[in-house]
Amino acid sequence: MGLNKKSVDDINAKGKRVLVRCDFNVPLKNGEITDETRIVAALPTINKLIEDGGKVILCSHLGKVKNGPNEGESLAPVAKRLSEKLGKEVKFVSDYNVTGEAATAAVEAMNEGDVILLQNTRFRGKEETKNGEEFSKELADLADLYVCDAFGSSHRAHASVEGVTKYITEKGGENAVGYLMQKEIDFLGNAVENPVRPFVAILGGAKVADKLNVINNLLEKCDTLIIGGGMAFTFLKAKGYEIGNSLVDDEKLDYCKEMMAKAEEKGKKLLLPIDTTIADAFPNPIDAEIAVEVVDADKIPAGKEGLDIGDKTAELFSDAVKSAKTVVWNGPMGVFENPTLAKGTIAVAKALAETEATTIIGGGDSAAAVNQLGFADKMSHISTGGGASLEFLEGKELPGVVAADDK
């Protein structure tokens, strides 16, 4: 994947209309934003374009928008919060058509340094279908330059992510990435393509199926691959261990055997749990008190379920991290939402917090875990994209990255 992309530092925005695709998919409760992380993350790019004298036109999706446009998924609360953060008015164009007459008029009236926010791009319907072609062109008609700063959406070939770039290019404009996208490319992209070694990858989470290609790709790139979480039990069963009622994907047993053979053939370390925290059943509700015991990974009794790694495994995994120079972590080690079953995930997070290595958290549940457990400020980089970071780790080309102009 070409990672040397034009950034906002490489374009001249003065007097130009700049369309910026942000990730403002923030959680809302009764119309109020409950977590503003994504808004704060977008500020450096927006401020840079304001300072450069650009006319800044922001767009984003919010929610899944299953039943058509509705006020509950309008970006109006985002415009309000952005105005407070930027210390200047962000004019909101509430038109459900997103790029209609109201948007055109608002853009025409802009002065240098002004900021407007368009309505939720998903209100236009299927962004990736034929309608997307028309929508892509209309978005490009509003602007001279395009900046993608929405890594969390960069794995989707949607109108506001990829489609618009073609029409910007046709009119002689430039397509760049914002600071947030640049950071993701620098950390995630370079960790996988040119890591400082030893390179340790840690994979957790529930299902092997979700990470088939990630496991395969990382075995080509890393020196040590650590597997924890629910997905470890399919590997343990593939080794011939009895795993009781633990989560298992029987269709992937041969795949796990192949991966263990591949690791051996390539001289890579593949670490699996050596002990497991077990209980009678999954906690219900998820944070309920639960009685647990720790057993060796090959001695899980029938009728019991593995729900976290044990202490010996936590030590084994932590030791592997100590000598690393680059660590990528995607997926928790157990049911981290439960205090009793969060020990393994805490131990790994603590090991990452204490290492001198470059530590990269690949979005999704692992990002939620380090945030909840208070280790976020100790990590080199926490990815803003769950699905996008997984696809990056798989070695896939992301449409939103590919579509930006090369330097």
mmCIF file of C-alpha atoms in Angstrom:
data_model
loop_
_atom_site.group_PDB
_atom_site.id
_atom_site.type_symbol
_atom_site.label_atom_id
_atom_site.label_comp_id
_atom_site.label_asym_id
_atom_site.label_seq_id
_atom_site.Cartn_x
_atom_site.Cartn_y
_atom_site.Cartn_z
ATOM 1 C CA MET A 1 0.000 0.000 0.000
ATOM 2 C CA GLY A 2 1.398 3.412 -0.954
ATOM 3 C CA LEU A 3 1.687 5.238 2.361
ATOM 4 C CA ASN A 4 3.388 8.433 1.211
ATOM 5 C CA LYS A 5 0.310 10.646 0.822
ATOM 6 C CA LYS A 6 -0.205 14.389 0.471
ATOM 7 C CA SER A 7 -1.271 15.839 3.803
ATOM 8 C CA VAL A 8 -2.858 19.147 4.788
ATOM 9 C CA ASP A 9 0.694 20.494 5.091
ATOM 10 C CA ASP A 10 1.227 19.920 1.347
ATOM 11 C CA ILE A 11 -1.761 21.888 0.023
ATOM 12 C CA ASN A 12 -2.427 25.616 -0.231
ATOM 13 C CA ALA A 13 -5.914 26.220 1.170
ATOM 14 C CA LYS A 14 -5.906 30.046 1.076
ATOM 15 C CA GLY A 15 -9.137 31.311 -0.449
ATOM 16 C CA LYS A 16 -10.052 27.749 -1.497
ATOM 17 C CA ARG A 17 -13.173 25.780 -0.634
ATOM 18 C CA VAL A 18 -11.939 22.698 1.240
ATOM 19 C CA LEU A 19 -14.252 19.736 1.788
ATOM 20 C CA VAL A 20 -13.130 17.756 4.866
ATOM 21 C CA ARG A 21 -14.522 14.279 5.549
ATOM 22 C CA CYS A 22 -14.445 13.901 9.334
ATOM 23 C CA ASP A 23 -15.546 11.138 11.660
ATOM 24 C CA PHE A 24 -18.238 12.761 13.766
ATOM 25 C CA ASN A 25 -20.033 9.475 14.440
ATOM 26 C CA VAL A 26 -20.368 10.378 18.125
ATOM 27 C CA PRO A 27 -22.640 8.749 20.719
ATOM 28 C CA LEU A 28 -25.777 10.796 21.439
ATOM 29 C CA LYS A 29 -28.215 10.547 24.341
ATOM 30 C CA ASN A 30 -31.339 12.719 24.235
ATOM 31 C CA GLY A 31 -29.651 14.926 21.639
ATOM 32 C CA GLU A 32 -26.552 15.450 23.821
ATOM 33 C CA ILE A 33 -23.068 14.206 22.889
ATOM 34 C CA THR A 34 -21.840 11.745 25.543
ATOM 35 C CA ASP A 35 -18.267 11.308 24.232
ATOM 36 C CA GLU A 36 -16.551 14.071 22.262
ATOM 37 C CA THR A 37 -13.280 12.193 21.545
ATOM 38 C CA ARG A 38 -13.853 12.163 17.777
ATOM 39 C CA ILE A 39 -14.672 15.874 17.676
ATOM 40 C CA VAL A 40 -11.498 16.751 19.613
ATOM 41 C CA ALA A 41 -9.463 14.488 17.296
ATOM 42 C CA ALA A 42 -10.636 16.458 14.244
ATOM 43 C CA LEU A 43 -9.669 19.902 15.612
ATOM 44 C CA PRO A 44 -5.977 20.060 14.538
ATOM 45 C CA THR A 45 -6.854 19.570 10.845
ATOM 46 C CA ILE A 46 -9.778 22.014 10.981
ATOM 47 C CA ASN A 47 -7.718 24.661 12.813
ATOM 48 C CA LYS A 48 -4.859 24.333 10.315
ATOM 49 C CA LEU A 49 -7.234 24.946 7.380
ATOM 50 C CA ILE A 50 -8.843 27.918 9.167
ATOM 51 C CA GLU A 51 -5.397 29.446 9.857
ATOM 52 C CA ASP A 52 -4.420 28.931 6.217
ATOM 53 C CA GLY A 53 -7.468 30.963 5.107
ATOM 54 C CA GLY A 54 -9.456 28.065 3.692
ATOM 55 C CA LYS A 55 -13.243 27.989 3.439
ATOM 56 C CA VAL A 56 -13.808 24.840 5.464
ATOM 57 C CA ILE A 57 -16.766 22.585 4.571
ATOM 58 C CA LEU A 58 -17.101 19.638 6.949
ATOM 59 C CA CYS A 59 -19.043 16.435 6.297
ATOM 60 C CA SER A 60 -19.552 13.160 8.176
ATOM 61 C CA HIS A 61 -21.983 10.324 8.760
ATOM 62 C CA LEU A 62 -23.615 9.618 12.126
ATOM 63 C CA GLY A 63 -25.277 6.346 13.065
ATOM 64 C CA LYS A 64 -26.578 3.697 10.687
ATOM 65 C CA VAL A 65 -29.662 5.650 9.429
ATOM 66 C CA LYS A 66 -31.780 2.578 8.748
ATOM 67 C CA ASN A 67 -35.206 4.220 8.471
ATOM 68 C CA GLY A 68 -34.360 7.342 6.499
ATOM 69 C CA PRO A 69 -33.361 10.816 7.718
ATOM 70 C CA ASN A 70 -34.437 11.727 11.239
ATOM 71 C CA GLU A 71 -33.600 14.472 13.732
ATOM 72 C CA GLY A 72 -32.223 11.885 16.177
ATOM 73 C CA GLU A 73 -29.258 11.356 13.835
ATOM 74 C CA SER A 74 -28.832 14.949 12.682
ATOM 75 C CA LEU A 75 -25.365 16.490 13.032
ATOM 76 C CA ALA A 76 -26.826 19.639 14.635
ATOM 77 C CA PRO A 77 -25.428 18.809 18.132
ATOM 78 C CA VAL A 78 -21.974 18.338 16.540
ATOM 79 C CA ALA A 79 -22.100 21.812 14.944
ATOM 80 C CA LYS A 80 -22.949 23.291 18.348
ATOM 81 C CA ARG A 81 -20.080 21.487 20.139
ATOM 82 C CA LEU A 82 -17.630 22.291 17.323
ATOM 83 C CA SER A 83 -18.519 25.985 17.567
ATOM 84 C CA GLU A 84 -17.618 25.905 21.282
ATOM 85 C CA LYS A 85 -14.359 24.032 20.646
ATOM 86 C CA LEU A 86 -13.221 26.252 17.756
ATOM 87 C CA GLY A 87 -14.336 29.467 19.435
ATOM 88 C CA LYS A 88 -16.193 30.517 16.288
ATOM 89 C CA GLU A 89 -19.532 29.788 14.655
ATOM 90 C CA VAL A 90 -19.825 26.583 12.680
ATOM 91 C CA LYS A 91 -22.785 27.182 10.394
ATOM 92 C CA PHE A 92 -24.935 24.067 10.149
ATOM 93 C CA VAL A 93 -26.739 23.261 6.880
ATOM 94 C CA SER A 94 -29.656 21.128 8.017
ATOM 95 C CA ASP A 95 -30.788 20.167 4.487
ATOM 96 C CA TYR A 96 -31.526 16.415 4.393
ATOM 97 C CA ASN A 97 -30.354 16.348 0.781
ATOM 98 C CA VAL A 98 -26.874 17.283 2.147
ATOM 99 C CA THR A 99 -25.656 19.028 -1.048
ATOM 100 C CA GLY A 100 -28.830 20.877 -2.120
ATOM 101 C CA GLU A 101 -29.509 24.583 -2.669
ATOM 102 C CA ALA A 102 -29.066 25.440 1.018
ATOM 103 C CA ALA A 103 -25.548 23.974 0.992
ATOM 104 C CA THR A 104 -24.639 25.681 -2.287
ATOM 105 C CA ALA A 105 -25.858 29.063 -0.974
ATOM 106 C CA ALA A 106 -24.031 28.617 2.352
ATOM 107 C CA VAL A 107 -20.761 27.810 0.561
ATOM 108 C CA GLU A 108 -21.131 30.772 -1.826
ATOM 109 C CA ALA A 109 -21.514 33.114 1.155
ATOM 110 C CA MET A 110 -18.334 31.867 2.884
ATOM 111 C CA ASN A 111 -15.338 34.060 3.687
ATOM 112 C CA GLU A 112 -11.803 32.836 4.308
ATOM 113 C CA GLY A 113 -11.603 31.018 7.652
ATOM 114 C CA ASP A 114 -15.346 30.283 7.800
ATOM 115 C CA VAL A 115 -16.570 26.805 8.717
ATOM 116 C CA ILE A 116 -19.801 25.071 7.758
ATOM 117 C CA LEU A 117 -21.014 21.555 8.553
ATOM 118 C CA LEU A 118 -23.204 19.656 6.114
ATOM 119 C CA GLN A 119 -25.988 17.324 7.234
ATOM 120 C CA ASN A 120 -25.371 13.597 7.926
ATOM 121 C CA THR A 121 -24.071 12.098 4.640
ATOM 122 C CA ARG A 122 -26.074 8.909 5.256
ATOM 123 C CA PHE A 123 -29.280 10.941 4.922
ATOM 124 C CA ARG A 124 -28.656 10.745 1.161
ATOM 125 C CA GLY A 125 -29.299 7.004 1.184
ATOM 126 C CA LYS A 126 -26.892 4.391 -0.074
ATOM 127 C CA GLU A 127 -23.568 6.250 -0.405
ATOM 128 C CA GLU A 128 -21.902 3.296 -2.115
ATOM 129 C CA THR A 129 -24.490 2.669 -4.867
ATOM 130 C CA LYS A 130 -25.271 4.454 -8.171
ATOM 131 C CA ASN A 131 -26.773 7.269 -6.130
ATOM 132 C CA GLY A 132 -23.244 7.569 -4.730
ATOM 133 C CA GLU A 133 -21.886 8.646 -8.126
ATOM 134 C CA GLU A 134 -24.276 11.598 -8.311
ATOM 135 C CA PHE A 135 -23.640 12.424 -4.643
ATOM 136 C CA SER A 136 -19.844 12.248 -5.189
ATOM 137 C CA LYS A 137 -20.101 14.787 -8.023
ATOM 138 C CA GLU A 138 -22.320 17.147 -6.004
ATOM 139 C CA LEU A 139 -19.884 17.036 -3.065
ATOM 140 C CA ALA A 140 -16.996 17.839 -5.418
ATOM 141 C CA ASP A 141 -19.018 20.721 -6.941
ATOM 142 C CA LEU A 142 -18.988 22.412 -3.525
ATOM 143 C CA ALA A 143 -15.199 22.345 -3.198
ATOM 144 C CA ASP A 144 -11.798 22.982 -4.786
ATOM 145 C CA LEU A 145 -9.800 20.671 -2.500
ATOM 146 C CA TYR A 146 -10.639 17.533 -0.522
ATOM 147 C CA VAL A 147 -9.189 16.300 2.772
ATOM 148 C CA CYS A 148 -10.004 12.890 4.261
ATOM 149 C CA ASP A 149 -9.575 12.796 8.029
ATOM 150 C CA ALA A 150 -12.014 9.952 8.791
ATOM 151 C CA PHE A 151 -9.857 6.875 9.259
ATOM 152 C CA GLY A 152 -12.790 5.012 10.844
ATOM 153 C CA SER A 153 -14.591 5.162 7.479
ATOM 154 C CA SER A 154 -11.557 4.826 5.210
ATOM 155 C CA HIS A 155 -12.195 1.124 4.549
ATOM 156 C CA ARG A 156 -15.488 2.008 2.821
ATOM 157 C CA ALA A 157 -15.556 3.076 -0.842
ATOM 158 C CA HIS A 158 -18.351 5.596 -0.173
ATOM 159 C CA ALA A 159 -19.149 8.837 -2.003
ATOM 160 C CA SER A 160 -17.810 11.095 0.767
ATOM 161 C CA VAL A 161 -14.712 8.924 1.332
ATOM 162 C CA GLU A 162 -13.539 7.794 -2.102
ATOM 163 C CA GLY A 163 -16.056 8.777 -4.814
ATOM 164 C CA VAL A 164 -15.609 12.540 -4.407
ATOM 165 C CA THR A 165 -11.833 12.364 -5.029
ATOM 166 C CA LYS A 166 -12.253 11.423 -8.708
ATOM 167 C CA TYR A 167 -14.266 14.582 -9.423
ATOM 168 C CA ILE A 168 -11.912 16.801 -7.392
ATOM 169 C CA THR A 169 -9.035 15.464 -9.528
ATOM 170 C CA GLU A 170 -11.024 16.050 -12.742
ATOM 171 C CA LYS A 171 -11.405 19.741 -11.909
ATOM 172 C CA GLY A 172 -7.673 20.090 -11.163
ATOM 173 C CA GLY A 173 -8.008 19.968 -7.379
ATOM 174 C CA GLU A 174 -5.959 17.992 -4.857
ATOM 175 C CA ASN A 175 -6.919 15.187 -2.459
ATOM 176 C CA ALA A 176 -5.008 15.057 0.821
ATOM 177 C CA VAL A 177 -5.209 13.363 4.208
ATOM 178 C CA GLY A 178 -5.718 15.201 7.491
ATOM 179 C CA TYR A 179 -3.498 14.959 10.575
ATOM 180 C CA LEU A 180 -5.576 12.159 12.112
ATOM 181 C CA MET A 181 -5.366 10.032 8.948
ATOM 182 C CA GLN A 182 -1.656 10.789 8.661
ATOM 183 C CA LYS A 183 -1.092 9.569 12.226
ATOM 184 C CA GLU A 184 -2.950 6.317 11.505
ATOM 185 C CA ILE A 185 -0.904 5.748 8.341
ATOM 186 C CA ASP A 186 2.355 6.530 10.160
ATOM 187 C CA PHE A 187 1.675 4.251 13.111
ATOM 188 C CA LEU A 188 -0.497 1.393 11.837
ATOM 189 C CA GLY A 189 0.749 1.349 8.260
ATOM 190 C CA ASN A 190 4.413 1.569 9.126
ATOM 191 C CA ALA A 191 4.117 -0.845 12.057
ATOM 192 C CA VAL A 192 2.958 -3.514 9.654
ATOM 193 C CA GLU A 193 5.083 -2.561 6.628
ATOM 194 C CA ASN A 194 8.392 -1.531 8.263
ATOM 195 C CA PRO A 195 8.306 -2.339 11.987
ATOM 196 C CA VAL A 196 11.231 -1.742 14.317
ATOM 197 C CA ARG A 197 12.013 -5.257 15.570
ATOM 198 C CA PRO A 198 11.340 -7.312 17.611
ATOM 199 C CA PHE A 199 7.715 -6.846 16.493
ATOM 200 C CA VAL A 200 5.075 -8.449 18.745
ATOM 201 C CA ALA A 201 1.426 -8.666 17.695
ATOM 202 C CA ILE A 202 -1.284 -9.463 20.250
ATOM 203 C CA LEU A 203 -4.683 -10.649 19.046
ATOM 204 C CA GLY A 204 -7.702 -11.250 21.255
ATOM 205 C CA GLY A 205 -11.443 -10.920 21.016
ATOM 206 C CA ALA A 206 -14.077 -13.548 20.550
ATOM 207 C CA LYS A 207 -13.908 -15.102 17.107
ATOM 208 C CA VAL A 208 -11.140 -16.580 14.973
ATOM 209 C CA ALA A 209 -13.339 -15.932 11.908
ATOM 210 C CA ASP A 210 -13.076 -12.145 12.418
ATOM 211 C CA LYS A 211 -9.288 -12.279 12.302
ATOM 212 C CA LEU A 212 -8.443 -15.020 9.763
ATOM 213 C CA ASN A 213 -6.596 -12.730 7.369
ATOM 214 C CA VAL A 214 -5.061 -10.692 10.188
ATOM 215 C CA ILE A 215 -3.461 -13.796 11.726
ATOM 216 C CA ASN A 216 -2.175 -14.907 8.339
ATOM 217 C CA ASN A 217 -0.762 -11.475 7.424
ATOM 218 C CA LEU A 218 0.804 -10.824 10.831
ATOM 219 C CA LEU A 219 2.593 -14.180 10.789
ATOM 220 C CA GLU A 220 4.386 -12.886 7.678
ATOM 221 C CA LYS A 221 5.369 -9.641 9.411
ATOM 222 C CA CYS A 222 5.801 -10.109 13.174
ATOM 223 C CA ASP A 223 8.396 -11.971 15.255
ATOM 224 C CA THR A 224 5.963 -13.105 17.958
ATOM 225 C CA LEU A 225 2.206 -13.555 17.671
ATOM 226 C CA ILE A 226 0.242 -13.769 20.930
ATOM 227 C CA ILE A 227 -3.303 -15.138 20.851
ATOM 228 C CA GLY A 228 -5.685 -14.646 23.774
ATOM 229 C CA GLY A 229 -9.380 -13.966 24.260
ATOM 230 C CA GLY A 230 -12.164 -16.259 23.122
ATOM 231 C CA MET A 231 -10.387 -17.022 19.858
ATOM 232 C CA ALA A 232 -7.588 -18.848 21.724
ATOM 233 C CA PHE A 233 -9.863 -21.795 22.541
ATOM 234 C CA THR A 234 -10.182 -22.805 18.895
ATOM 235 C CA PHE A 235 -6.366 -22.946 18.765
ATOM 236 C CA LEU A 236 -6.242 -24.931 22.027
ATOM 237 C CA LYS A 237 -8.814 -27.408 20.699
ATOM 238 C CA ALA A 238 -6.792 -27.668 17.470
ATOM 239 C CA LYS A 239 -3.853 -28.729 19.682
ATOM 240 C CA GLY A 240 -6.030 -31.548 21.018
ATOM 241 C CA TYR A 241 -6.892 -29.931 24.388
ATOM 242 C CA GLU A 242 -10.248 -30.381 26.127
ATOM 243 C CA ILE A 243 -11.852 -26.924 26.334
ATOM 244 C CA GLY A 244 -15.169 -27.665 28.110
ATOM 245 C CA ASN A 245 -17.918 -25.216 27.141
ATOM 246 C CA SER A 246 -15.489 -22.501 26.016
ATOM 247 C CA LEU A 247 -16.182 -20.548 22.862
ATOM 248 C CA VAL A 248 -15.011 -22.496 19.810
ATOM 249 C CA ASP A 249 -15.273 -22.279 16.033
ATOM 250 C CA ASP A 250 -15.129 -25.923 14.935
ATOM 251 C CA GLU A 251 -15.036 -24.947 11.257
ATOM 252 C CA LYS A 252 -11.712 -23.163 11.829
ATOM 253 C CA LEU A 253 -9.793 -25.974 13.555
ATOM 254 C CA ASP A 254 -7.869 -26.899 10.386
ATOM 255 C CA TYR A 255 -7.078 -23.230 9.791
ATOM 256 C CA CYS A 256 -5.636 -22.948 13.318
ATOM 257 C CA LYS A 257 -3.502 -26.052 12.714
ATOM 258 C CA GLU A 258 -2.248 -24.487 9.459
ATOM 259 C CA MET A 259 -1.353 -21.247 11.243
ATOM 260 C CA MET A 260 0.542 -23.077 13.995
ATOM 261 C CA ALA A 261 2.436 -25.023 11.325
ATOM 262 C CA LYS A 262 3.126 -21.786 9.406
ATOM 263 C CA ALA A 263 4.550 -20.134 12.539
ATOM 264 C CA GLU A 264 6.878 -23.079 13.098
ATOM 265 C CA GLU A 265 7.968 -23.175 9.463
ATOM 266 C CA LYS A 266 8.740 -19.431 9.456
ATOM 267 C CA GLY A 267 10.509 -19.520 12.819
ATOM 268 C CA LYS A 268 7.923 -17.259 14.457
ATOM 269 C CA LYS A 269 6.843 -17.592 18.076
ATOM 270 C CA LEU A 270 3.108 -18.241 18.456
ATOM 271 C CA LEU A 271 2.079 -17.933 22.102
ATOM 272 C CA LEU A 272 -1.199 -19.388 23.389
ATOM 273 C CA PRO A 273 -2.632 -19.367 26.919
ATOM 274 C CA ILE A 274 -1.026 -21.856 29.325
ATOM 275 C CA ASP A 275 -3.705 -21.346 31.997
ATOM 276 C CA THR A 276 -7.275 -20.118 31.918
ATOM 277 C CA THR A 277 -9.764 -18.421 34.254
ATOM 278 C CA ILE A 278 -12.921 -20.541 34.156
ATOM 279 C CA ALA A 279 -16.497 -20.287 35.428
ATOM 280 C CA ASP A 280 -19.760 -22.244 35.177
ATOM 281 C CA ALA A 281 -21.190 -19.864 32.571
ATOM 282 C CA PHE A 282 -20.855 -16.440 30.929
ATOM 283 C CA PRO A 283 -21.788 -13.666 33.410
ATOM 284 C CA ASN A 284 -25.331 -12.311 33.065
ATOM 285 C CA PRO A 285 -25.502 -9.337 33.202
ATOM 286 C CA ILE A 286 -21.977 -8.977 31.828
ATOM 287 C CA ASP A 287 -20.638 -7.154 34.921
ATOM 288 C CA ALA A 288 -22.320 -9.480 37.488
ATOM 289 C CA GLU A 289 -20.306 -10.997 40.337
ATOM 290 C CA ILE A 290 -18.943 -14.363 39.267
ATOM 291 C CA ALA A 291 -17.131 -17.259 40.967
ATOM 292 C CA VAL A 292 -13.997 -18.281 39.058
ATOM 293 C CA GLU A 293 -11.000 -20.599 39.328
ATOM 294 C CA VAL A 294 -7.774 -20.837 37.342
ATOM 295 C CA VAL A 295 -6.730 -24.120 35.688
ATOM 296 C CA ASP A 296 -4.045 -25.171 33.210
ATOM 297 C CA ALA A 297 -5.141 -24.581 29.620
ATOM 298 C CA ASP A 298 -5.159 -28.331 28.873
ATOM 299 C CA LYS A 299 -7.255 -29.161 31.951
ATOM 300 C CA ILE A 300 -10.500 -27.232 31.471
ATOM 301 C CA PRO A 301 -13.210 -29.468 32.993
ATOM 302 C CA ALA A 302 -16.303 -30.484 31.014
ATOM 303 C CA GLY A 303 -19.153 -28.055 31.664
ATOM 304 C CA LYS A 304 -16.840 -25.143 32.514
ATOM 305 C CA GLU A 305 -16.100 -22.137 30.308
ATOM 306 C CA GLY A 306 -12.841 -20.214 29.848
ATOM 307 C CA LEU A 307 -13.476 -16.448 30.178
ATOM 308 C CA ASP A 308 -10.014 -14.897 30.652
ATOM 309 C CA ILE A 309 -6.342 -15.835 30.571
ATOM 310 C CA GLY A 310 -4.801 -17.003 33.867
ATOM 311 C CA ASP A 311 -1.945 -15.475 35.887
ATOM 312 C CA LYS A 312 0.819 -17.627 34.352
ATOM 313 C CA THR A 313 -0.353 -16.668 30.849
ATOM 314 C CA ALA A 314 -0.522 -12.980 31.808
ATOM 315 C CA GLU A 315 3.121 -13.264 32.917
ATOM 316 C CA LEU A 316 4.142 -15.133 29.728
ATOM 317 C CA PHE A 317 2.468 -12.523 27.499
ATOM 318 C CA SER A 318 3.867 -9.603 29.527
ATOM 319 C CA ASP A 319 7.413 -11.010 29.291
ATOM 320 C CA ALA A 320 7.091 -11.262 25.507
ATOM 321 C CA VAL A 321 6.200 -7.562 25.378
ATOM 322 C CA LYS A 322 9.165 -6.444 27.536
ATOM 323 C CA SER A 323 11.818 -7.050 24.877
ATOM 324 C CA ALA A 324 9.704 -5.761 21.966
ATOM 325 C CA LYS A 325 10.386 -2.567 20.009
ATOM 326 C CA THR A 326 6.960 -2.495 18.269
ATOM 327 C CA VAL A 327 3.711 -3.898 19.697
ATOM 328 C CA VAL A 328 0.321 -3.959 17.976
ATOM 329 C CA TRP A 329 -2.654 -5.061 20.081
ATOM 330 C CA ASN A 330 -6.145 -5.813 18.788
ATOM 331 C CA GLY A 331 -8.760 -7.509 20.964
ATOM 332 C CA PRO A 332 -9.082 -8.057 24.742
ATOM 333 C CA MET A 333 -7.803 -11.158 26.594
ATOM 334 C CA GLY A 334 -11.132 -11.954 28.241
ATOM 335 C CA VAL A 335 -14.516 -10.530 29.219
ATOM 336 C CA PHE A 336 -12.901 -7.227 30.261
ATOM 337 C CA GLU A 337 -16.276 -5.579 30.956
ATOM 338 C CA ASN A 338 -16.473 -7.746 34.083
ATOM 339 C CA PRO A 339 -14.099 -6.677 36.923
ATOM 340 C CA THR A 340 -13.320 -10.318 37.845
ATOM 341 C CA LEU A 341 -12.567 -11.246 34.227
ATOM 342 C CA ALA A 342 -10.580 -8.116 33.316
ATOM 343 C CA LYS A 343 -7.315 -9.231 34.976
ATOM 344 C CA GLY A 344 -5.729 -10.638 31.818
ATOM 345 C CA THR A 345 -6.547 -7.569 29.751
ATOM 346 C CA ILE A 346 -5.281 -5.292 32.555
ATOM 347 C CA ALA A 347 -2.005 -7.267 32.769
ATOM 348 C CA VAL A 348 -1.396 -6.907 29.020
ATOM 349 C CA ALA A 349 -2.336 -3.196 29.058
ATOM 350 C CA LYS A 350 0.029 -2.670 32.015
ATOM 351 C CA ALA A 351 2.861 -4.457 30.176
ATOM 352 C CA LEU A 352 2.321 -2.192 27.169
ATOM 353 C CA ALA A 353 2.181 0.895 29.395
ATOM 354 C CA GLU A 354 5.542 -0.001 30.955
ATOM 355 C CA THR A 355 7.470 -0.943 27.802
ATOM 356 C CA GLU A 356 9.759 1.416 25.882
ATOM 357 C CA ALA A 357 8.349 0.005 22.616
ATOM 358 C CA THR A 358 6.078 1.818 20.189
ATOM 359 C CA THR A 359 2.633 0.597 21.284
ATOM 360 C CA ILE A 360 -0.296 0.675 18.889
ATOM 361 C CA ILE A 361 -3.835 -0.206 19.900
ATOM 362 C CA GLY A 362 -5.917 -1.285 16.927
ATOM 363 C CA GLY A 363 -9.275 0.331 17.669
ATOM 364 C CA GLY A 364 -12.508 -1.402 18.687
ATOM 365 C CA ASP A 365 -12.689 -3.264 22.005
ATOM 366 C CA SER A 366 -8.972 -2.974 22.773
ATOM 367 C CA ALA A 367 -9.225 0.825 22.466
ATOM 368 C CA ALA A 368 -12.287 0.751 24.749
ATOM 369 C CA ALA A 369 -10.371 -1.448 27.206
ATOM 370 C CA VAL A 370 -7.272 0.792 27.498
ATOM 371 C CA ASN A 371 -9.510 3.861 27.807
ATOM 372 C CA GLN A 372 -11.719 2.278 30.495
ATOM 373 C CA LEU A 373 -8.750 0.845 32.396
ATOM 374 C CA GLY A 374 -6.919 4.182 32.452
ATOM 375 C CA PHE A 375 -3.886 3.268 30.288
ATOM 376 C CA ALA A 376 -4.715 5.402 27.237
ATOM 377 C CA ASP A 377 -2.134 8.129 27.869
ATOM 378 C CA LYS A 378 0.649 5.506 28.111
ATOM 379 C CA MET A 379 0.120 4.188 24.554
ATOM 380 C CA SER A 380 1.974 5.578 21.519
ATOM 381 C CA HIS A 381 -1.159 5.432 19.379
ATOM 382 C CA ILE A 382 -4.778 4.342 19.787
ATOM 383 C CA SER A 383 -6.458 3.826 16.434
ATOM 384 C CA THR A 384 -9.754 5.594 15.798
ATOM 385 C CA GLY A 385 -11.025 2.880 13.458
ATOM 386 C CA GLY A 386 -12.140 -0.607 14.464
ATOM 387 C CA GLY A 387 -12.932 -2.158 11.070
ATOM 388 C CA ALA A 388 -10.440 0.060 9.238
ATOM 389 C CA SER A 389 -7.549 -0.809 11.557
ATOM 390 C CA LEU A 390 -8.318 -4.527 11.234
ATOM 391 C CA GLU A 391 -8.247 -4.255 7.439
ATOM 392 C CA PHE A 392 -4.955 -2.339 7.664
ATOM 393 C CA LEU A 393 -3.527 -5.182 9.786
ATOM 394 C CA GLU A 394 -4.789 -7.657 7.179
ATOM 395 C CA GLY A 395 -2.642 -5.831 4.631
ATOM 396 C CA LYS A 396 -5.679 -4.652 2.654
ATOM 397 C CA GLU A 397 -5.680 -1.424 0.703
ATOM 398 C CA LEU A 398 -8.121 1.055 2.234
ATOM 399 C CA PRO A 399 -10.139 3.038 -0.351
ATOM 400 C CA GLY A 400 -9.903 6.261 1.682
ATOM 401 C CA VAL A 401 -6.102 5.998 1.872
ATOM 402 C CA VAL A 402 -5.569 4.894 -1.734
ATOM 403 C CA ALA A 403 -7.757 7.751 -3.060
ATOM 404 C CA ALA A 404 -5.524 10.466 -1.573
ATOM 405 C CA ASP A 405 -2.891 11.881 -3.922
ATOM 406 C CA ASP A 406 0.648 10.570 -3.568
ATOM 407 C CA LYS A 407 3.314 13.128 -2.673
#
